[in-house]
CSV table of C-alpha atoms in Angstrom, one decimal:
chain,number,residue,atom,x,y,z
A,1,UNK,CA,9.5,-10.8,-8.3
A,2,UNK,CA,12.4,-8.7,-8.0
A,3,UNK,CA,11.6,-4.6,-8.1
A,4,UNK,CA,13.3,-4.3,-11.9
A,5,UNK,CA,11.4,-7.0,-13.2
A,6,UNK,CA,8.2,-5.5,-11.1
A,7,UNK,CA,8.3,-2.1,-12.6
A,8,UNK,CA,9.4,-3.6,-16.3
A,9,UNK,CA,5.7,-5.3,-15.5
A,10,UNK,CA,3.4,-2.7,-14.4
A,11,UNK,CA,4.7,-0.5,-17.2
A,12,UNK,CA,3.5,-2.6,-19.4
A,13,UNK,CA,0.0,-3.3,-17.5
A,14,UNK,CA,-0.3,0.3,-18.2
A,15,UNK,CA,0.5,0.7,-21.6
A,16,UNK,CA,3.6,2.1,-21.6
A,17,UNK,CA,5.6,-0.7,-23.1
A,18,UNK,CA,4.0,-3.1,-25.5
A,19,UNK,CA,4.3,-7.2,-25.1
A,20,UNK,CA,7.2,-7.8,-27.4
A,21,UNK,CA,9.1,-5.0,-25.5
A,22,UNK,CA,8.0,-6.7,-21.7
A,23,UNK,CA,9.6,-9.8,-23.2
A,24,UNK,CA,12.8,-8.8,-24.7
A,25,UNK,CA,13.6,-6.1,-21.1
A,26,UNK,CA,12.4,-9.5,-19.4
A,27,UNK,CA,15.1,-11.5,-21.2
A,28,UNK,CA,16.9,-9.4,-21.4
A,29,UNK,CA,17.2,-9.8,-17.0
A,30,UNK,CA,18.0,-13.2,-18.0
A,31,UNK,CA,14.8,-14.5,-17.5
A,32,UNK,CA,13.3,-17.6,-19.9
A,33,UNK,CA,10.3,-16.7,-22.0
A,34,UNK,CA,8.2,-19.2,-19.3
A,35,UNK,CA,9.6,-17.7,-16.4
A,36,UNK,CA,8.7,-14.0,-18.6
A,37,UNK,CA,5.2,-15.2,-18.8
A,38,UNK,CA,4.3,-16.5,-15.1
A,39,UNK,CA,5.5,-13.5,-13.7
A,40,UNK,CA,3.5,-11.4,-15.8
A,41,UNK,CA,0.3,-14.2,-14.4
A,42,UNK,CA,1.0,-12.9,-11.6
A,43,UNK,CA,1.5,-9.1,-12.5
A,44,UNK,CA,-1.6,-9.2,-13.9
A,45,UNK,CA,-3.2,-10.9,-11.1
A,46,UNK,CA,-1.7,-8.4,-8.8
A,47,UNK,CA,-3.2,-5.4,-11.2
A,48,UNK,CA,-7.4,-7.2,-11.0
A,49,UNK,CA,-6.7,-7.2,-7.4
A,50,UNK,CA,-6.1,-3.6,-7.3
A,51,UNK,CA,-9.2,-2.5,-9.6
A,52,UNK,CA,-12.3,-5.3,-7.6
A,53,UNK,CA,-12.6,-6.8,-4.3
A,54,UNK,CA,-11.9,-10.5,-5.7
A,55,UNK,CA,-11.9,-11.9,-2.3
A,56,UNK,CA,-15.1,-11.4,-1.9
A,57,UNK,CA,-16.0,-14.7,-2.2
A,58,UNK,CA,-13.0,-15.8,-0.1
A,59,UNK,CA,-12.4,-19.8,1.3
A,60,UNK,CA,-16.0,-20.8,-1.1
A,61,UNK,CA,-16.0,-23.8,-3.4
A,62,UNK,CA,-17.5,-23.7,-6.5
A,63,UNK,CA,-17.9,-26.9,-9.5
A,64,UNK,CA,-17.5,-27.4,-12.9
A,65,UNK,CA,-18.6,-30.2,-15.4
A,66,UNK,CA,-16.4,-30.3,-17.9
A,67,UNK,CA,-16.1,-31.7,-22.0
A,68,UNK,CA,-11.9,-32.7,-22.6
A,69,UNK,CA,-11.5,-29.7,-24.6
A,70,UNK,CA,-8.0,-27.9,-25.1
A,71,UNK,CA,-10.8,-25.0,-23.9
A,72,UNK,CA,-10.5,-26.8,-21.0
A,73,UNK,CA,-7.2,-27.9,-20.7
A,74,UNK,CA,-6.1,-23.9,-21.1
A,75,UNK,CA,-8.5,-23.0,-18.3
A,76,UNK,CA,-6.7,-25.9,-15.8
A,77,UNK,CA,-3.1,-24.9,-16.7
A,78,UNK,CA,-4.4,-21.2,-15.4
A,79,UNK,CA,-6.7,-22.5,-12.4
A,80,UNK,CA,-4.2,-21.4,-9.5
A,81,UNK,CA,-3.8,-18.0,-10.9
A,82,UNK,CA,-8.0,-17.2,-10.2
A,83,UNK,CA,-7.3,-19.4,-6.7
A,84,UNK,CA,-4.7,-16.3,-6.2
A,85,UNK,CA,-6.7,-14.1,-7.1
A,86,UNK,CA,-10.2,-14.7,-5.0
A,87,UNK,CA,-8.7,-17.3,-2.5
A,88,UNK,CA,-12.1,-19.3,-3.2
A,89,UNK,CA,-11.5,-23.4,-4.4
A,90,UNK,CA,-12.0,-24.9,-7.7
A,91,UNK,CA,-13.4,-28.4,-8.8
A,92,UNK,CA,-14.3,-29.9,-11.7
A,93,UNK,CA,-15.1,-32.7,-13.4
A,94,UNK,CA,-14.0,-33.8,-16.8
A,95,UNK,CA,-15.8,-36.1,-19.4
A,96,UNK,CA,-15.3,-36.6,-23.0
A,97,UNK,CA,-18.0,-34.9,-25.6
A,98,UNK,CA,-19.1,-38.7,-26.7
A,99,UNK,CA,-20.8,-38.8,-22.7
A,100,UNK,CA,-20.3,-34.9,-22.0
A,101,UNK,CA,-23.7,-32.7,-23.1
A,102,UNK,CA,-25.8,-36.1,-21.9
A,103,UNK,CA,-24.1,-35.7,-18.1
A,104,UNK,CA,-25.3,-31.9,-18.7
A,105,UNK,CA,-28.9,-33.1,-19.6
A,106,UNK,CA,-29.0,-35.2,-16.9
A,107,UNK,CA,-27.5,-32.3,-13.8
A,108,UNK,CA,-29.8,-30.0,-15.4
A,109,UNK,CA,-32.8,-31.9,-16.0
A,110,UNK,CA,-33.1,-33.2,-12.6
A,111,UNK,CA,-32.7,-30.0,-11.3
A,112,UNK,CA,-29.0,-31.1,-9.3
A,113,UNK,CA,-26.9,-28.3,-7.3
A,114,UNK,CA,-23.6,-30.1,-8.1
A,115,UNK,CA,-22.1,-28.3,-10.6
A,116,UNK,CA,-22.4,-24.5,-10.6
A,117,UNK,CA,-21.0,-23.9,-13.9
A,118,UNK,CA,-20.3,-25.9,-17.2
A,119,UNK,CA,-19.4,-25.6,-21.0
A,120,UNK,CA,-22.2,-25.7,-23.3
A,121,UNK,CA,-22.7,-24.8,-27.1
A,122,UNK,CA,-24.7,-21.9,-27.5
A,123,UNK,CA,-27.5,-23.8,-29.5
A,124,UNK,CA,-27.9,-26.2,-26.6
A,125,UNK,CA,-28.9,-23.2,-24.7
A,126,UNK,CA,-32.4,-22.9,-27.1
A,127,UNK,CA,-33.3,-25.8,-24.8
A,128,UNK,CA,-31.7,-24.5,-21.5
A,129,UNK,CA,-32.8,-21.5,-20.8
A,130,UNK,CA,-36.3,-21.9,-22.1
A,131,UNK,CA,-36.7,-24.5,-19.7
A,132,UNK,CA,-35.7,-22.8,-16.8
A,133,UNK,CA,-32.2,-24.4,-16.4
A,134,UNK,CA,-29.6,-21.9,-17.0
A,135,UNK,CA,-29.4,-18.0,-15.5
A,136,UNK,CA,-29.9,-15.2,-17.8
A,137,UNK,CA,-26.5,-13.3,-16.8
A,138,UNK,CA,-27.8,-9.5,-17.5
A,139,UNK,CA,-27.6,-9.4,-14.4
A,140,UNK,CA,-24.1,-9.5,-13.4
A,141,UNK,CA,-22.7,-8.5,-16.2
A,142,UNK,CA,-24.8,-5.2,-15.7
A,143,UNK,CA,-24.0,-4.8,-12.2
A,144,UNK,CA,-20.7,-3.1,-11.3
A,145,UNK,CA,-20.8,-4.1,-8.3
A,146,UNK,CA,-20.6,-7.5,-9.1
A,147,UNK,CA,-18.0,-7.7,-12.3
A,148,UNK,CA,-14.8,-6.0,-12.4
A,149,UNK,CA,-14.5,-3.2,-14.2
A,150,UNK,CA,-11.9,-4.7,-16.5
A,151,UNK,CA,-14.1,-7.0,-17.8
A,152,UNK,CA,-14.2,-4.6,-21.2
A,153,UNK,CA,-17.8,-7.1,-22.1
A,154,UNK,CA,-17.7,-4.9,-26.0
A,155,UNK,CA,-14.2,-6.2,-26.4
A,156,UNK,CA,-16.3,-9.7,-26.9
A,157,UNK,CA,-16.6,-10.0,-31.0
A,158,UNK,CA,-19.5,-8.7,-32.1
A,159,UNK,CA,-21.2,-11.4,-33.7
A,160,UNK,CA,-20.1,-14.2,-31.1
A,161,UNK,CA,-21.8,-12.2,-28.2
A,162,UNK,CA,-25.1,-11.5,-29.9
A,163,UNK,CA,-24.7,-15.2,-30.8
A,164,UNK,CA,-25.2,-16.7,-26.9
A,165,UNK,CA,-28.0,-14.2,-26.4
A,166,UNK,CA,-31.7,-15.1,-27.4
A,167,UNK,CA,-35.0,-13.7,-25.7
A,168,UNK,CA,-36.8,-17.5,-25.8
A,169,UNK,CA,-39.4,-16.1,-28.6
A,170,UNK,CA,-39.1,-18.6,-31.1
A,171,UNK,CA,-37.8,-17.2,-34.9
A,172,UNK,CA,-36.5,-14.4,-31.9
A,173,UNK,CA,-33.8,-12.4,-33.2
A,174,UNK,CA,-30.3,-13.3,-31.8
A,175,UNK,CA,-28.8,-10.4,-29.5
A,176,UNK,CA,-32.2,-8.4,-29.6
A,177,UNK,CA,-32.3,-6.1,-27.1
A,178,UNK,CA,-34.5,-7.9,-25.0
A,179,UNK,CA,-32.7,-10.8,-25.2
A,180,UNK,CA,-30.9,-13.0,-22.3
A,181,UNK,CA,-27.6,-13.3,-21.9
A,182,UNK,CA,-27.3,-17.5,-21.6
A,183,UNK,CA,-24.1,-18.0,-21.6
A,184,UNK,CA,-20.5,-16.2,-22.2
A,185,UNK,CA,-18.8,-17.0,-25.2
A,186,UNK,CA,-15.2,-18.6,-24.3
A,187,UNK,CA,-13.6,-19.9,-27.5
A,188,UNK,CA,-15.5,-20.6,-31.2
A,189,UNK,CA,-15.1,-22.5,-34.1
A,190,UNK,CA,-15.4,-20.7,-37.9
A,191,UNK,CA,-15.7,-22.7,-40.6
A,192,UNK,CA,-13.1,-21.9,-43.5
A,193,UNK,CA,-10.7,-24.1,-45.4
A,194,UNK,CA,-8.0,-25.9,-44.7
A,195,UNK,CA,-5.6,-26.9,-47.4
A,196,UNK,CA,-2.4,-29.3,-48.3
A,197,UNK,CA,-0.2,-26.6,-49.7
A,198,UNK,CA,2.1,-29.9,-51.1
A,199,UNK,CA,-1.2,-30.9,-53.1
A,200,UNK,CA,-2.5,-28.0,-54.1
A,201,UNK,CA,0.9,-27.0,-55.7
A,202,UNK,CA,1.4,-30.9,-57.8
A,203,UNK,CA,-2.0,-30.3,-58.9
A,204,UNK,CA,-1.4,-26.9,-60.1
A,205,UNK,CA,-4.7,-25.1,-58.5
A,206,UNK,CA,-4.8,-22.1,-56.2
A,207,UNK,CA,-7.1,-21.6,-53.3
A,208,UNK,CA,-11.2,-21.5,-54.5
A,209,UNK,CA,-13.1,-18.8,-54.6
A,210,UNK,CA,-16.6,-20.1,-54.6
A,211,UNK,CA,-18.9,-22.1,-54.6
A,212,UNK,CA,-18.5,-23.5,-58.2
A,213,UNK,CA,-14.2,-23.4,-58.1
A,214,UNK,CA,-14.3,-25.5,-55.1
A,215,UNK,CA,-16.3,-28.1,-57.0
A,216,UNK,CA,-13.6,-28.0,-60.0
A,217,UNK,CA,-10.4,-27.9,-57.8
A,218,UNK,CA,-12.1,-30.9,-55.9
A,219,UNK,CA,-12.1,-32.8,-58.5
A,220,UNK,CA,-9.0,-31.9,-60.0
A,221,UNK,CA,-7.2,-31.9,-57.1
A,222,UNK,CA,-8.7,-36.1,-56.4
A,223,UNK,CA,-7.8,-36.6,-60.3
A,224,UNK,CA,-4.7,-35.7,-60.0
A,225,UNK,CA,-3.2,-36.1,-56.8
A,226,UNK,CA,-4.4,-40.2,-57.1
A,227,UNK,CA,-2.9,-42.9,-54.0
A,228,UNK,CA,-6.7,-42.8,-53.3
A,229,UNK,CA,-6.5,-39.3,-51.7
A,230,UNK,CA,-10.1,-37.4,-52.1
A,231,UNK,CA,-10.6,-33.9,-52.5
A,232,UNK,CA,-12.5,-32.4,-49.9
A,233,UNK,CA,-13.9,-33.5,-46.8
A,234,UNK,CA,-16.8,-32.4,-45.0
A,235,UNK,CA,-19.4,-33.7,-42.7
A,236,UNK,CA,-21.9,-36.3,-43.5
A,237,UNK,CA,-22.7,-38.2,-40.0
A,238,UNK,CA,-27.2,-38.3,-39.6
A,239,UNK,CA,-26.6,-35.2,-37.2
A,240,UNK,CA,-27.4,-31.6,-37.1
A,241,UNK,CA,-23.7,-31.9,-36.9
A,242,UNK,CA,-23.6,-32.3,-40.5
A,243,UNK,CA,-25.2,-29.3,-41.1
A,244,UNK,CA,-23.8,-26.6,-39.0
A,245,UNK,CA,-20.3,-26.7,-40.6
A,246,UNK,CA,-19.4,-25.8,-44.3
A,247,UNK,CA,-23.1,-26.5,-45.2
A,248,UNK,CA,-25.2,-23.9,-43.7
A,249,UNK,CA,-21.9,-21.7,-43.7
A,250,UNK,CA,-21.6,-22.3,-47.9
A,251,UNK,CA,-25.5,-21.7,-47.8
A,252,UNK,CA,-26.1,-18.5,-45.7
A,253,UNK,CA,-23.9,-17.0,-48.0
A,254,UNK,CA,-26.2,-17.1,-50.5
A,255,UNK,CA,-28.7,-15.7,-48.2
A,256,UNK,CA,-30.2,-18.8,-47.9
A,257,UNK,CA,-32.7,-19.8,-44.7
A,258,UNK,CA,-33.4,-22.6,-42.7
A,259,UNK,CA,-36.5,-21.2,-41.9
A,260,UNK,CA,-38.8,-17.8,-42.6
A,261,UNK,CA,-40.7,-15.9,-39.3
A,262,UNK,CA,-44.1,-13.9,-40.3
A,263,UNK,CA,-45.0,-11.0,-38.9
A,264,UNK,CA,-47.5,-13.2,-36.5
A,265,UNK,CA,-43.8,-15.7,-35.2
A,266,UNK,CA,-45.2,-18.3,-37.4
A,267,UNK,CA,-42.1,-20.3,-38.6
A,268,UNK,CA,-42.3,-22.3,-41.6
A,269,UNK,CA,-39.4,-24.3,-43.6
A,270,UNK,CA,-37.4,-22.6,-46.5
A,271,UNK,CA,-35.0,-25.4,-47.8
A,272,UNK,CA,-37.4,-25.9,-50.6
A,273,UNK,CA,-36.0,-22.9,-52.3
A,274,UNK,CA,-35.2,-22.6,-55.7
A,275,UNK,CA,-31.8,-20.6,-54.5
A,276,UNK,CA,-31.5,-23.7,-52.3
A,277,UNK,CA,-32.8,-26.5,-54.4
A,278,UNK,CA,-29.3,-24.8,-56.8
A,279,UNK,CA,-27.4,-25.0,-53.6
A,280,UNK,CA,-28.0,-28.4,-52.5
A,281,UNK,CA,-27.6,-29.8,-55.7
A,282,UNK,CA,-24.1,-28.4,-56.6
A,283,UNK,CA,-23.4,-29.8,-52.7
A,284,UNK,CA,-24.4,-33.0,-53.5
A,285,UNK,CA,-22.7,-32.8,-56.9
A,286,UNK,CA,-19.0,-31.9,-55.0
A,287,UNK,CA,-19.4,-35.1,-52.2
A,288,UNK,CA,-20.6,-37.1,-54.9
A,289,UNK,CA,-17.6,-36.3,-56.9
A,290,UNK,CA,-15.1,-36.0,-54.8
A,291,UNK,CA,-15.5,-36.5,-51.3
A,292,UNK,CA,-14.7,-39.9,-49.2
A,293,UNK,CA,-16.7,-43.1,-49.9
A,294,UNK,CA,-18.2,-43.4,-47.1
A,295,UNK,CA,-18.5,-40.0,-46.3
A,296,UNK,CA,-22.7,-40.9,-44.9
A,297,UNK,CA,-20.3,-41.7,-41.6
A,298,UNK,CA,-18.2,-38.2,-41.4
A,299,UNK,CA,-17.9,-36.9,-38.6
A,300,UNK,CA,-15.8,-34.0,-37.2
A,301,UNK,CA,-13.6,-36.9,-36.0
A,302,UNK,CA,-12.7,-38.8,-39.5
A,303,UNK,CA,-13.0,-35.4,-41.3
A,304,UNK,CA,-10.3,-33.6,-39.6
A,305,UNK,CA,-8.1,-37.1,-39.2
A,306,UNK,CA,-8.5,-37.6,-42.7
A,307,UNK,CA,-6.4,-34.1,-43.2
A,308,UNK,CA,-3.4,-34.8,-40.3
A,309,UNK,CA,-3.1,-38.7,-42.6
A,310,UNK,CA,-3.0,-36.8,-46.1
A,311,UNK,CA,-5.8,-38.8,-46.9
A,312,UNK,CA,-7.5,-35.4,-48.2
A,313,UNK,CA,-6.2,-32.4,-49.9
A,314,UNK,CA,-9.0,-29.8,-48.5
A,315,UNK,CA,-11.3,-29.4,-45.8
A,316,UNK,CA,-14.5,-26.9,-45.1
A,317,UNK,CA,-15.1,-27.4,-41.5
A,318,UNK,CA,-14.6,-25.7,-38.8
A,319,UNK,CA,-10.6,-23.8,-38.6
A,320,UNK,CA,-9.9,-25.0,-35.2
A,321,UNK,CA,-9.6,-28.5,-36.2
A,322,UNK,CA,-7.5,-27.3,-39.6
A,323,UNK,CA,-5.5,-25.7,-36.3
A,324,UNK,CA,-5.1,-29.5,-34.9
A,325,UNK,CA,-4.2,-30.9,-37.7
A,326,UNK,CA,-1.2,-28.8,-37.7
A,327,UNK,CA,0.3,-30.4,-35.5
A,328,UNK,CA,1.3,-33.3,-33.2
A,329,UNK,CA,1.8,-36.1,-34.2
A,330,UNK,CA,-0.2,-35.6,-37.6
A,331,UNK,CA,1.3,-37.4,-40.6
A,332,UNK,CA,1.1,-33.6,-42.2
A,333,UNK,CA,1.9,-31.7,-39.5
A,334,UNK,CA,3.4,-28.7,-40.5
A,335,UNK,CA,2.0,-29.3,-44.4
A,336,UNK,CA,-1.2,-27.3,-43.8
A,337,UNK,CA,-2.9,-23.7,-44.4
A,338,UNK,CA,-6.1,-22.0,-44.3
A,339,UNK,CA,-7.8,-19.7,-46.3
A,340,UNK,CA,-11.3,-17.9,-46.0
A,341,UNK,CA,-14.2,-19.0,-48.3
A,342,UNK,CA,-16.4,-17.0,-49.7
A,343,UNK,CA,-19.3,-19.0,-51.7
A,344,UNK,CA,-21.6,-17.0,-53.4
A,345,UNK,CA,-19.5,-15.3,-56.4
A,346,UNK,CA,-22.1,-12.3,-55.4
A,347,UNK,CA,-21.3,-11.7,-51.4
A,348,UNK,CA,-18.0,-9.3,-50.5
A,349,UNK,CA,-16.5,-11.7,-47.9
A,350,UNK,CA,-17.3,-14.6,-45.8
A,351,UNK,CA,-19.3,-15.1,-43.4
A,352,UNK,CA,-19.1,-18.3,-41.5
A,353,UNK,CA,-22.1,-20.3,-39.4
A,354,UNK,CA,-19.9,-20.7,-36.1
A,355,UNK,CA,-19.9,-22.9,-33.2
A,356,UNK,CA,-19.4,-21.4,-30.0
A,357,UNK,CA,-18.0,-23.0,-26.8
A,358,UNK,CA,-19.5,-21.3,-24.0
A,359,UNK,CA,-19.7,-21.1,-20.0
A,360,UNK,CA,-22.9,-21.2,-18.5
A,361,UNK,CA,-24.4,-20.7,-14.9
A,362,UNK,CA,-26.5,-23.3,-13.2
A,363,UNK,CA,-29.9,-22.5,-12.5
A,364,UNK,CA,-29.6,-24.1,-9.6
A,365,UNK,CA,-25.9,-23.3,-8.2
A,366,UNK,CA,-26.3,-22.6,-4.0
A,367,UNK,CA,-23.7,-19.4,-4.6
A,368,UNK,CA,-24.2,-17.5,-7.9
A,369,UNK,CA,-22.3,-14.6,-7.6
A,370,UNK,CA,-18.8,-16.8,-6.2
A,371,UNK,CA,-20.0,-18.3,-9.5
A,372,UNK,CA,-19.9,-15.3,-11.8
A,373,UNK,CA,-16.4,-14.6,-9.9
A,374,UNK,CA,-15.4,-17.6,-11.9
A,375,UNK,CA,-16.7,-16.9,-15.2
A,376,UNK,CA,-16.3,-13.3,-15.6
A,377,UNK,CA,-12.1,-14.6,-15.3
A,378,UNK,CA,-12.4,-17.9,-17.3
A,379,UNK,CA,-14.6,-15.2,-19.7
A,380,UNK,CA,-12.0,-12.1,-19.0
A,381,UNK,CA,-9.2,-10.7,-21.1
A,382,UNK,CA,-6.2,-11.8,-19.0
A,383,UNK,CA,-7.2,-15.8,-19.3
A,384,UNK,CA,-8.2,-15.0,-22.9
A,385,UNK,CA,-4.3,-14.0,-23.5
A,386,UNK,CA,-2.6,-16.8,-21.3
A,387,UNK,CA,-4.5,-19.2,-23.1
A,388,UNK,CA,-4.0,-17.8,-26.6
A,389,UNK,CA,-0.3,-17.6,-26.1
A,390,UNK,CA,0.8,-20.5,-24.0
A,391,UNK,CA,-1.9,-22.8,-24.8
A,392,UNK,CA,-4.4,-24.1,-27.7
A,393,UNK,CA,-7.0,-21.2,-27.2
A,394,UNK,CA,-7.9,-21.3,-30.5
A,395,UNK,CA,-10.3,-19.0,-31.8
A,396,UNK,CA,-10.6,-17.0,-28.7
A,397,UNK,CA,-13.5,-14.6,-28.7
A,398,UNK,CA,-11.8,-11.5,-27.9
A,399,UNK,CA,-10.8,-8.9,-29.9
A,400,UNK,CA,-7.9,-7.3,-27.6
A,401,UNK,CA,-6.8,-11.0,-28.1
A,402,UNK,CA,-6.9,-10.9,-31.8
A,403,UNK,CA,-4.7,-7.8,-31.9
A,404,UNK,CA,-1.7,-9.1,-29.4
A,405,UNK,CA,1.2,-9.0,-31.5
A,406,UNK,CA,2.9,-12.4,-30.3
A,407,UNK,CA,-0.1,-14.1,-30.4
A,408,UNK,CA,-0.7,-13.2,-34.1
A,409,UNK,CA,2.9,-14.5,-34.7
A,410,UNK,CA,3.0,-17.1,-33.1
A,411,UNK,CA,-0.1,-18.2,-35.6
A,412,UNK,CA,1.8,-16.7,-38.7
A,413,UNK,CA,5.0,-18.6,-38.0
A,414,UNK,CA,3.3,-22.2,-37.3
A,415,UNK,CA,-0.1,-21.5,-39.3
A,416,UNK,CA,0.5,-20.2,-42.1
A,417,UNK,CA,-3.6,-17.9,-43.6
A,418,UNK,CA,-4.4,-18.6,-40.3
A,419,UNK,CA,-4.2,-14.9,-39.0
A,420,UNK,CA,-5.5,-12.9,-42.5
A,421,UNK,CA,-8.6,-16.1,-42.9
A,422,UNK,CA,-9.6,-14.7,-39.5
A,423,UNK,CA,-9.5,-10.9,-40.1
A,424,UNK,CA,-11.4,-11.6,-43.5
A,425,UNK,CA,-14.1,-13.7,-41.6
A,426,UNK,CA,-15.0,-12.7,-38.3
A,427,UNK,CA,-16.9,-9.3,-38.9
A,428,UNK,CA,-19.6,-11.7,-40.4
A,429,UNK,CA,-19.4,-14.8,-38.4
A,430,UNK,CA,-22.4,-15.9,-36.1
A,431,UNK,CA,-24.9,-17.9,-35.8
A,432,UNK,CA,-27.4,-18.2,-39.2
A,433,UNK,CA,-30.1,-20.9,-37.5
A,434,UNK,CA,-32.9,-19.5,-36.5
A,435,UNK,CA,-33.5,-20.5,-33.5
A,436,UNK,CA,-36.1,-22.4,-31.9
A,437,UNK,CA,-36.4,-25.3,-29.9
A,438,UNK,CA,-37.0,-28.1,-32.2
A,439,UNK,CA,-33.5,-26.9,-33.8
A,440,UNK,CA,-31.6,-30.7,-33.1
A,441,UNK,CA,-34.5,-33.1,-34.1
A,442,UNK,CA,-35.5,-30.5,-37.7
A,443,UNK,CA,-31.3,-30.3,-38.6
A,444,UNK,CA,-30.9,-33.7,-38.3
A,445,UNK,CA,-33.9,-34.7,-40.6
A,446,UNK,CA,-32.4,-32.4,-43.1
A,447,UNK,CA,-29.1,-34.3,-42.8
A,448,UNK,CA,-30.9,-37.5,-43.0
A,449,UNK,CA,-32.6,-36.1,-46.0
A,450,UNK,CA,-29.0,-35.4,-47.4
A,451,UNK,CA,-27.8,-38.3,-46.7
A,452,UNK,CA,-30.0,-39.7,-49.1
A,453,UNK,CA,-29.9,-36.8,-51.7
A,454,UNK,CA,-25.9,-37.8,-52.1
A,455,UNK,CA,-27.1,-41.6,-51.9
A,456,UNK,CA,-29.6,-40.8,-55.1
A,457,UNK,CA,-32.3,-41.7,-53.1
A,458,UNK,CA,-34.1,-39.1,-54.2
A,459,UNK,CA,-33.8,-36.2,-56.0
A,460,UNK,CA,-32.4,-33.0,-55.0
A,461,UNK,CA,-35.9,-31.1,-55.6
A,462,UNK,CA,-38.0,-33.6,-54.7
A,463,UNK,CA,-36.0,-34.1,-51.8
A,464,UNK,CA,-36.7,-30.6,-50.6
A,465,UNK,CA,-40.1,-30.5,-51.2
A,466,UNK,CA,-40.8,-33.4,-48.9
A,467,UNK,CA,-38.1,-32.3,-46.7
A,468,UNK,CA,-40.5,-28.7,-45.7
A,469,UNK,CA,-43.2,-30.5,-46.1
A,470,UNK,CA,-42.5,-32.6,-42.6
A,471,UNK,CA,-40.6,-29.9,-40.8
A,472,UNK,CA,-43.7,-27.5,-42.2
A,473,UNK,CA,-45.9,-29.9,-40.2
A,474,UNK,CA,-43.9,-30.9,-37.4
A,475,UNK,CA,-43.8,-27.2,-36.7
A,476,UNK,CA,-47.7,-26.7,-36.9
A,477,UNK,CA,-47.6,-29.4,-34.6
A,478,UNK,CA,-45.7,-27.8,-32.1
A,479,UNK,CA,-47.3,-24.9,-32.2
A,480,UNK,CA,-45.0,-22.6,-34.1
A,481,UNK,CA,-46.1,-22.8,-37.4
């Protein structure tokens, strides 16, 4: 790196030049954008090394267990910077999601020391944490001798960070003062609307502003577009994953709950309240009128690919699912747009439930201090900015990354409405479920009941009363109700 380039990068790192000025200045020196980005990464690595002993574990090797995902791809693409910074080596196994969580469970339940850290969803830590399989990371986060001064833990979006912390008590509030930080948020998914702008224009409809409008808009789109296109895509398979995206985001926006927690900590089903029954009736109507014919088989994959192929007019699901469908070789690439969704007409803003891809440390790691060096780098602001600007690391969890002008321009250029959608819904984004060990079983039964309602096998009110009765029985049997 020549002195002029070094001086300009140093000025950027001191905050004297913004990111746009840096790239423009390096470009004036004859450097292509790719080369400029490489030099910036080198400069950031050098700056990090000046403030903290990143070489404390030089020569050590850690092993990761990763899900095949764009977030993992972004990390792998940036891994050489970590190796140069620390002198450590990183090896990893990558598995597709259909087998990934089985691999995680197998390793942890066997107390295997093979993997030091792994990708996880925050929901999974409600099982892993109380079982003693993962480590409370507060010990490292709060230790200035082990955490670099630029880590900026408070830069994480508050709702996302809190959603990754739980005290282990069934019904305990996420992010409470006594909560254990079971995992570090890495990147996450808000559930909002992705829609086909051309189809909306053809049908003469606007983006729905609440659930009633979503029902009528989806029905009009299906009628007016024709050609087998259906109005709205939402998940429907017999899985907990059907409940957590659009469904729970809308449900919780009406202040409805999955469970109640009594003063003495006892849990009880809350799906059969009058408000819940009214919501379910509308959701069921929307799917019956405007959902796909084989809705009960729909997972993340089918919801996304139908949108990308032009088979559906909109989806109410993960924002990043819509992001990925707007690129690549998808038929509708470049034709999709985004909007925050507030289901309740009386609510002030969107309050989406979220999925959080996170990083956790195995309690069976043989070198937790070295593993923490990797975790703080991978979840740090420098890597977050690299992933967001150079790769498909959406949605990043750091507020500083969302303030970066180049990242926002990248989204504005190819993903219309994405930045506005994020800004509108991020303040209210968090996990809305009640943390408890029966989470996966109870939400899967909820999805099965939803399927029966849509198939007209059971009336909504009766189905929810039976669901609540069943859930209360399971909670009492487990000593939770």
